[in-house]
Amino acid sequence: MLADVVLGLQHGDEAKGKVAHYLSKNKSYTHVLRFNGGCNAGHTIYHEGRKFVTHHIPAGVFYGIKSIIGPGCVISPKHFFAEVKELQDAGIQLHGKLFIAKNAHVITERHLNEERAENKIGTTRRGNGPAYRDKYARKGVRAFETSSLKSYIIDLYEEFHSDKTIKVLCEGAQGFGLDVDWGDYPYVTSSHCGLGSVFLNAVDPRWLRDVWGVAKIYETYVGAKSFEPDEPVFQTLRDLGEEYGATTSRPRQCNWLNLNELQKNIVLNSVNKLVINKMDVIRKLGQWKLYHNSNLISFENEKEMCDYVTAQLPSSVEIFFSEDKNRI
Ligand code: IMP
Ligand code: MG
């Protein structure tokens, strides 16, 4: 039995989709499990030369691995079926590979409409907050109660705790900087985006092997708070990094890497493998900067910056500096 986890260490859009896709191909999992979030997520995946953006559906489907939307998730049938169609039209086989935990909650039309009317913190307008609110207010609708989802329903206890060997990749959504408890409340999402959340999805903590934390060498955030300093360099960075939302096309606000936040989020999630993405983007920009202990530190070149980051992180963490569209 084993479980590996992929989770975001910033504010989403760290390229978790890329990492989950890469691991699905190489690590011979029996299952891939989405453990939090809804169709607010947008995971950009390049599969056999083609670009896909998934919202609900775990990356395992690209390699025929049984893929499950867990009970920690909320699911919009409307967006789910649109995504199923898109993947099937592109030739991805989903039959017998894609399942929804019976106790996942449903994002209803009412939830979607509610977010169209009011949206103070700049959400993705995918009904995520209202669906989780109703879940915790004990007024929600669960997946097994929704007739259109019937053929996908699975009991995750039976699936994971029979006699079969389970090797599961747990694919997180959003990022720990958007976690409802650890993010910058109220500018957060409504789910738990960290490691603890995995174990509410029938995964036994004793199965845990690797926690892959994913970050970028700079930061982005999408939402209503002011995040980007008023300097033209960040518009250049946005364009070089194609930092426009995969779900909503909104421009992502950019800033330099916050090393203290990264350190904290690594510790709080027991990260032992760290992927730092988009090295090629910052190389094109030709500026290497980060915040550490309230100072903005500038480096002469990429190597200096990578050495500094490596020296500040726990030596038990294996670090992979990665480029935008490449593998790890
Ligand atoms: P919600 O999750 O749609 O309720 O949005 C809450 C906050 O999280 C907003 O600032 C969103 O822009 C942000 N957010 C939610 N999901 C993602 C994501 O997958 N990537 C980046 N930001 C996200
Ligand atoms: Mg995204």
Coordinates of C-alpha atoms and ligand atoms in Angstrom, one line a residue:
M1 CA 0.0 0.0 0.0
L2 CA 1.3 3.4 -0.7
A3 CA 0.1 7.0 -1.3
D4 CA 2.0 9.8 -2.9
V5 CA 0.6 13.3 -2.8
V6 CA 0.9 16.3 -5.1
L7 CA -0.1 19.7 -3.6
G8 CA 0.4 23.3 -4.4
L9 CA 2.5 25.5 -2.0
Q10 CA 1.5 28.9 -3.3
H11 CA -1.9 30.2 -4.6
G12 CA -2.7 27.6 -7.2
D13 CA -1.4 27.5 -10.8
E14 CA 2.0 26.1 -9.7
A15 CA 1.7 23.4 -12.4
K16 CA 0.4 20.6 -10.2
G17 CA -1.3 19.2 -13.3
K18 CA 2.0 18.8 -15.0
V19 CA 3.5 17.0 -12.0
A20 CA 0.5 14.7 -11.5
H21 CA 0.5 13.8 -15.2
Y22 CA 4.3 13.0 -15.1
L23 CA 3.9 10.9 -11.9
S24 CA 0.9 9.1 -13.3
K25 CA 3.0 8.0 -16.3
N26 CA 6.0 6.8 -14.3
K27 CA 5.0 5.5 -10.9
S28 CA 2.6 2.7 -11.7
Y29 CA -0.3 3.7 -9.5
T30 CA -3.6 1.8 -9.2
H31 CA -5.5 5.0 -8.5
V32 CA -5.4 8.7 -8.9
L33 CA -7.5 10.6 -6.4
R34 CA -8.6 14.3 -6.4
F35 CA -9.0 15.1 -2.7
N36 CA -10.2 18.7 -2.5
G37 CA -11.8 21.5 -4.5
G38 CA -14.2 21.6 -7.4
C39 CA -14.2 23.0 -10.9
N40 CA -12.6 26.1 -9.7
A41 CA -9.4 24.2 -10.5
G42 CA -7.7 24.4 -13.9
H43 CA -4.9 21.9 -14.4
T44 CA -3.1 22.4 -17.6
I45 CA -1.7 19.1 -19.0
Y46 CA 0.2 18.4 -22.2
H47 CA -0.5 14.9 -23.2
E48 CA 1.2 13.4 -26.3
G49 CA 1.7 16.9 -27.7
R50 CA -1.9 18.1 -27.1
K51 CA -3.0 20.6 -24.5
F52 CA -5.8 19.8 -22.0
V53 CA -7.2 21.8 -19.1
T54 CA -8.9 19.6 -16.5
H55 CA -11.1 20.9 -13.8
H56 CA -12.7 18.0 -12.0
I57 CA -11.1 15.0 -13.6
P58 CA -7.8 13.5 -12.1
A59 CA -4.7 13.2 -14.3
G60 CA -4.7 9.4 -14.1
V61 CA -7.3 9.1 -16.9
F62 CA -4.6 10.1 -19.5
Y63 CA -2.9 6.8 -18.7
G64 CA -5.9 4.6 -18.1
I65 CA -5.5 4.6 -14.3
K66 CA -8.7 4.4 -12.2
S67 CA -9.4 8.0 -11.3
I68 CA -11.6 9.1 -8.4
I69 CA -13.1 12.4 -7.4
G70 CA -13.0 12.0 -3.6
P71 CA -15.4 13.0 -0.8
G72 CA -13.3 16.1 0.0
C73 CA -14.4 17.5 -3.4
V74 CA -17.5 19.3 -4.6
I75 CA -18.7 18.5 -8.1
S76 CA -20.8 20.4 -10.6
P77 CA -22.6 17.8 -12.8
K78 CA -22.8 20.4 -15.6
H79 CA -19.1 21.1 -15.7
F80 CA -18.2 17.4 -15.1
F81 CA -20.2 16.2 -18.1
A82 CA -18.7 19.0 -20.3
E83 CA -15.3 17.8 -19.3
V84 CA -16.1 14.2 -19.9
K85 CA -17.3 15.0 -23.4
E86 CA -14.2 17.1 -24.1
L87 CA -11.8 14.3 -23.1
Q88 CA -13.8 11.6 -24.8
D89 CA -14.0 13.7 -28.0
A90 CA -10.2 13.9 -27.8
G91 CA -9.9 10.1 -27.6
I92 CA -9.3 9.7 -23.9
Q93 CA -11.0 6.5 -22.7
L94 CA -13.0 7.2 -19.5
H95 CA -15.3 4.2 -19.4
G96 CA -14.6 2.1 -16.3
K97 CA -11.8 4.5 -15.3
L98 CA -13.6 7.5 -13.8
F99 CA -15.5 7.5 -10.5
I100 CA -17.0 9.8 -8.0
A101 CA -17.1 9.1 -4.2
K102 CA -20.7 8.7 -3.2
N103 CA -20.3 11.2 -0.4
A104 CA -18.7 14.0 -2.5
H105 CA -21.0 17.0 -2.5
V106 CA -22.7 18.6 -5.5
I107 CA -22.4 22.1 -6.8
T108 CA -26.0 22.9 -7.9
E109 CA -27.3 25.5 -10.3
R110 CA -28.4 27.5 -7.3
H111 CA -24.8 27.6 -6.1
L112 CA -23.5 28.7 -9.5
N113 CA -26.2 31.4 -9.7
E114 CA -25.4 32.7 -6.2
E115 CA -21.8 33.4 -7.1
R116 CA -22.8 35.2 -10.3
A117 CA -24.7 37.6 -8.1
E118 CA -22.1 38.3 -5.4
N119 CA -18.4 37.8 -5.4
K120 CA -16.5 40.1 -3.0
I121 CA -13.2 38.1 -2.9
G122 CA -12.9 37.4 -6.6
T123 CA -13.7 33.7 -6.7
T124 CA -13.7 31.6 -9.9
R125 CA -17.6 31.8 -9.8
R126 CA -17.8 28.1 -10.0
G127 CA -20.1 27.7 -7.0
N128 CA -17.4 26.3 -4.8
G129 CA -18.0 28.4 -1.7
P130 CA -21.8 28.0 -1.6
A131 CA -21.5 24.2 -2.1
Y132 CA -19.0 23.8 0.8
R133 CA -21.1 26.2 2.9
D134 CA -24.2 24.0 2.4
K135 CA -22.3 20.9 3.1
Y136 CA -21.2 22.1 6.5
A137 CA -24.6 23.6 7.2
R138 CA -26.0 20.1 6.6
K139 CA -28.1 21.3 3.7
G140 CA -26.0 19.9 0.8
V141 CA -26.7 17.4 -1.9
R142 CA -24.4 14.4 -2.2
A143 CA -23.2 12.8 -5.4
F144 CA -25.1 9.5 -4.9
E145 CA -28.4 11.5 -4.6
T146 CA -28.0 12.9 -8.0
S147 CA -29.4 10.6 -10.7
S148 CA -27.2 11.8 -13.6
L149 CA -24.1 10.8 -11.6
K150 CA -25.3 7.3 -10.6
S151 CA -23.1 5.3 -13.1
Y152 CA -20.0 7.0 -11.7
I153 CA -20.6 6.5 -8.0
I154 CA -18.1 4.5 -5.9
D155 CA -17.7 3.7 -2.2
L156 CA -14.2 4.8 -1.4
Y157 CA -14.0 2.6 1.8
E158 CA -14.8 -0.5 -0.2
E159 CA -12.5 0.6 -3.0
F160 CA -9.4 1.2 -0.8
H161 CA -9.9 -1.2 2.1
S162 CA -10.6 -4.6 0.6
D163 CA -7.8 -7.1 -0.2
K164 CA -6.4 -5.3 -3.2
T165 CA -3.0 -3.6 -3.2
I166 CA -3.5 0.2 -3.5
K167 CA -0.9 2.6 -4.9
V168 CA -2.6 5.9 -5.0
L169 CA -1.5 9.3 -6.3
C170 CA -3.5 12.0 -4.5
E171 CA -3.8 15.1 -6.7
G172 CA -4.5 18.3 -4.8
A173 CA -6.2 21.4 -6.2
Q174 CA -5.6 25.1 -5.5
G175 CA -2.6 25.7 -3.2
F176 CA -1.8 25.9 0.5
G177 CA -1.8 29.7 0.2
L178 CA -5.5 29.5 -0.6
D179 CA -6.3 27.0 2.2
V180 CA -9.3 28.0 4.2
D181 CA -7.3 27.9 7.5
W182 CA -3.8 28.7 6.4
G183 CA -4.3 31.1 3.6
D184 CA -4.9 34.9 3.8
Y185 CA -8.5 34.7 5.0
P186 CA -10.9 35.7 3.6
Y187 CA -9.0 35.6 0.3
V188 CA -9.0 31.8 0.3
T189 CA -10.9 29.0 -1.2
S190 CA -13.4 26.9 0.8
S191 CA -11.5 23.7 1.1
H192 CA -8.4 22.4 2.8
C193 CA -5.7 22.2 0.3
G194 CA -3.0 20.6 2.4
L195 CA -1.7 17.2 3.3
G196 CA -4.2 16.6 6.2
S197 CA -7.1 16.8 3.7
V198 CA -5.8 13.7 1.9
F199 CA -6.6 11.5 4.9
L200 CA -10.3 12.5 4.9
N201 CA -10.6 10.6 1.6
A202 CA -10.2 7.0 2.9
V203 CA -6.4 7.1 2.5
D204 CA -4.6 5.6 5.5
P205 CA -1.8 7.9 6.8
R206 CA 0.5 4.8 7.1
W207 CA 0.5 4.5 3.3
L208 CA 2.2 7.9 2.8
R209 CA 5.5 7.8 0.8
D210 CA 6.2 11.1 -1.0
V211 CA 4.7 14.5 -0.7
W212 CA 5.4 16.4 -3.9
G213 CA 5.1 20.1 -3.2
V214 CA 4.8 22.3 -6.3
A215 CA 5.8 26.0 -6.5
K216 CA 6.9 28.5 -9.0
I217 CA 10.1 30.5 -8.9
Y218 CA 7.9 33.5 -8.7
E219 CA 4.4 33.9 -7.4
T220 CA 1.0 34.5 -8.8
Y221 CA -2.5 35.0 -7.3
V222 CA -5.9 35.5 -8.8
G223 CA -8.6 37.2 -6.8
A224 CA -9.7 40.5 -5.3
K225 CA -6.9 41.5 -3.0
S226 CA -4.0 43.6 -4.1
F227 CA -1.0 41.3 -4.6
E228 CA 1.1 42.7 -7.4
P229 CA 3.5 45.6 -6.7
D230 CA 3.0 48.6 -9.1
E231 CA 6.0 48.0 -11.3
P232 CA 6.0 47.3 -15.1
V233 CA 8.3 44.3 -14.6
F234 CA 5.3 42.2 -13.5
Q235 CA 3.4 42.8 -16.7
T236 CA 6.4 41.5 -18.6
L237 CA 6.6 38.5 -16.2
R238 CA 2.8 37.9 -16.7
D239 CA 3.2 37.8 -20.5
L240 CA 6.4 35.7 -20.5
G241 CA 4.9 33.2 -18.1
E242 CA 1.5 33.3 -19.8
E243 CA 0.0 34.0 -16.5
Y244 CA -3.7 34.1 -17.4
G245 CA -6.2 31.9 -15.7
A246 CA -6.8 28.4 -17.1
T247 CA -10.3 28.4 -15.7
T248 CA -11.4 32.0 -16.0
S249 CA -8.7 33.6 -18.3
R250 CA -8.2 36.4 -15.7
P251 CA -4.8 37.9 -15.6
R252 CA -2.9 36.5 -12.6
Q253 CA -1.2 39.1 -10.3
C254 CA 2.5 38.5 -10.1
N255 CA 5.2 39.0 -7.5
W256 CA 8.6 37.7 -6.5
L257 CA 8.9 34.4 -4.6
N258 CA 8.2 34.6 -0.8
L259 CA 10.8 32.2 0.6
N260 CA 9.4 32.4 4.2
E261 CA 6.0 31.3 3.0
L262 CA 7.5 28.5 1.0
Q263 CA 9.5 27.3 4.0
K264 CA 6.4 27.3 6.2
N265 CA 4.2 25.5 3.7
I266 CA 6.9 22.8 3.2
V267 CA 7.0 22.2 6.9
L268 CA 3.2 22.2 7.4
N269 CA 2.7 19.7 4.7
S270 CA 5.7 17.3 5.3
V271 CA 7.0 18.0 1.8
N272 CA 10.0 15.8 0.8
K273 CA 10.0 16.4 -3.0
L274 CA 9.8 20.0 -4.2
V275 CA 9.3 21.0 -7.8
I276 CA 10.1 24.6 -8.5
N277 CA 8.6 25.5 -11.9
K278 CA 9.1 28.1 -14.6
M279 CA 12.8 28.6 -14.3
D280 CA 12.9 29.3 -18.1
V281 CA 10.4 32.2 -17.6
I282 CA 12.5 34.0 -15.1
R283 CA 15.5 33.4 -17.2
K284 CA 13.8 35.2 -20.1
L285 CA 13.0 38.0 -17.8
G286 CA 16.7 38.2 -16.7
Q287 CA 15.9 39.2 -13.1
W288 CA 16.3 36.9 -10.1
K289 CA 14.7 38.1 -6.9
L290 CA 12.9 36.9 -3.8
Y291 CA 11.6 38.0 -0.5
H292 CA 13.2 36.6 2.6
N293 CA 12.9 37.8 6.2
S294 CA 11.1 41.0 4.9
N295 CA 14.0 41.9 2.5
L296 CA 13.9 41.9 -1.2
I297 CA 17.1 40.1 -2.3
S298 CA 18.5 40.3 -5.9
F299 CA 20.8 37.7 -7.4
E300 CA 23.2 38.1 -10.3
N301 CA 22.1 34.9 -12.0
E302 CA 20.0 31.8 -11.8
K303 CA 22.6 29.6 -10.1
E304 CA 23.0 32.1 -7.3
M305 CA 19.3 32.2 -6.7
C306 CA 18.9 28.4 -6.8
D307 CA 21.8 27.9 -4.4
Y308 CA 20.3 30.4 -2.0
V309 CA 16.9 28.8 -2.1
T310 CA 18.4 25.3 -1.7
A311 CA 20.5 26.4 1.3
Q312 CA 17.4 27.9 3.1
L313 CA 15.2 24.8 2.7
P314 CA 15.4 21.6 4.9
S315 CA 18.2 19.3 3.5
S316 CA 15.7 16.4 3.7
V317 CA 13.8 18.0 0.8
E318 CA 14.8 16.9 -2.7
I319 CA 14.5 19.9 -5.1
F320 CA 13.8 19.8 -8.8
F321 CA 14.2 23.1 -10.6
S322 CA 11.9 22.7 -13.7
E323 CA 11.0 24.5 -16.9
D324 CA 7.6 25.6 -18.1
K325 CA 6.4 22.9 -20.5
N326 CA 9.0 20.3 -19.8
R327 CA 8.9 17.3 -17.6
I328 CA 10.3 17.4 -14.1
Ligands
IMP1 P1 -13.1 29.9 -5.2 O1 -12.2 28.7 -4.9 O2 -13.7 29.8 -6.6 O3 -14.1 30.1 -4.1 O4 -12.2 31.2 -5.2 C1 -11.5 31.6 -4.0 C2 -10.1 32.2 -4.3 O5 -9.3 31.1 -4.8 C3 -10.1 33.2 -5.5 O6 -9.1 34.1 -5.2 C4 -9.8 32.3 -6.7 O7 -9.2 33.1 -7.7 C5 -8.8 31.4 -6.1 N1 -8.7 30.1 -6.8 C6 -9.6 29.0 -6.7 N2 -9.2 28.0 -7.4 C7 -8.1 28.4 -8.0 C8 -7.1 27.7 -8.8 O8 -7.3 26.5 -9.2 N3 -6.1 28.4 -9.2 C9 -5.8 29.7 -8.8 N4 -6.7 30.4 -8.0 C10 -7.8 29.7 -7.6
MG2 MG -4.7 26.3 -12.4

